């Protein structure tokens, strides 16, 4: 098959059309492991960066210039949504995020500034539009948002955590409040993702980074209905939605209920098992991000082996090569280059 252009290849894989080889992009491909990103951050705070279309385009384009990638992801963060709701999100130097106003009872939810929140998120669609103009059709573009439970987890905890106990307690102690908060987050996210698509995103990904903390019953009860509030209106408009659930291997049997076009698989999911269960979905993933710290040879071997698996099961279509979670900040750019070169060599 003739060599395809990056965006053409990315769209073909999303639509289940033939591809010369699987397209590749990497979660957190723009970020702290890249020197140019660190340079930008010396001069701009994190929110300042997110609000500047020129800077977000610059950091989103840098990995495209360095590596043979097929798509860009708009530079932003999942916590723009709680920030737009007035929760006061800050990123301290070298620490995780902090939220000034945690959700712990009904009065906190009543104080969320829902009105005008979608408009306050307009800077993210501006970033998509600016990136679209700069790329001029060369690469695919992904928009994204946090999935409702992952956002709820940060809202209740007031920052990062390993187990997000506050949110898991709330689901059972204040179920009605949790459901209302999830629905509020979902409805805002649906509008926000539609705006990203209208601005030029080819697909959007929901990051449920903490969804894997829940068992199947709770995921079905709380997360799936909230995700469907997002995916139903988007898919009715022909938008394509991908869902990433970190640590969600036990949830795989029920994820089909989320009404998405595809799944981004955590590295612990067996590709063949996922494909057998979901023959028609787009599957994306799922190399262990740790491989990128292990050197070029292991990266190339694992990449070649994953492409073989993709081709055996699907002739390679409806498959997007990626990591099973984001690039670690200590990753050497050379191994990222090796990964992308290896994928390109399979054309
Ligand atoms: O410069 C800095 O110090 C900030 C580091 C950073 C970066 C580079 C943060 C703060 N966010 C981002 C960008 C980002 N975040 C992107 C775009 C970059 C790209 O992919 O190329 C994306 C898609 C995200 C998504 C995101 N933010 C997720 C979901 C994906 C995942 O990694 O699981 C999550 C959980 C966040 C929250 C967040 N934002 C930033 C940090 C350090 C964190 C983790 C907080 C924690 O729980 O400790």
GROMACS .gro file of C-alpha atoms in nm, residues 28 32 37 41 44-51 75-83 87-100 123 144 151 154 158-160:
model
   42
   28UNK     CA    1   0.168   1.308   2.735
   32UNK     CA    2   0.819   1.774   3.099
   37UNK     CA    3   0.858   2.236   2.710
   41UNK     CA    4   0.775   2.669   3.152
   44UNK     CA    5   0.528   3.093   3.182
   45UNK     CA    6   0.318   2.953   3.465
   46UNK     CA    7   0.112   2.645   3.385
   47UNK     CA    8  -0.221   2.829   3.353
   48UNK     CA    9  -0.053   3.108   3.158
   49UNK     CA   10   0.077   2.846   2.913
   50UNK     CA   11  -0.268   2.685   2.883
   51UNK     CA   12  -0.430   3.024   2.809
   75UNK     CA   13  -0.208   2.119   2.517
   76UNK     CA   14  -0.432   2.166   2.819
   77UNK     CA   15  -0.519   1.977   3.137
   78UNK     CA   16  -0.817   1.784   3.269
   79UNK     CA   17  -0.835   2.020   3.570
   80UNK     CA   18  -0.946   2.317   3.355
   81UNK     CA   19  -1.302   2.193   3.421
   82UNK     CA   20  -1.296   2.227   3.803
   83UNK     CA   21  -1.110   2.557   3.754
   87UNK     CA   22  -1.278   2.549   4.250
   88UNK     CA   23  -0.949   2.740   4.243
   89UNK     CA   24  -0.694   2.499   4.094
   90UNK     CA   25  -0.323   2.578   4.133
   91UNK     CA   26  -0.008   2.389   4.039
   92UNK     CA   27   0.276   2.442   4.286
   93UNK     CA   28   0.634   2.399   4.161
   94UNK     CA   29   0.717   2.029   4.148
   95UNK     CA   30   0.396   1.930   4.328
   96UNK     CA   31   0.064   1.802   4.210
   97UNK     CA   32  -0.243   2.024   4.169
   98UNK     CA   33  -0.426   2.181   4.465
   99UNK     CA   34  -0.794   2.279   4.475
  100UNK     CA   35  -0.894   2.567   4.704
  123UNK     CA   36  -0.955   2.916   2.561
  144UNK     CA   37  -0.962   1.568   2.554
  151UNK     CA   38  -1.273   1.489   3.796
  154UNK     CA   39  -0.980   1.558   4.235
  158UNK     CA   40  -0.868   1.868   4.679
  159UNK     CA   41  -0.558   1.741   4.496
  160UNK     CA   42  -0.377   1.426   4.394
   0.00000   0.00000   0.00000
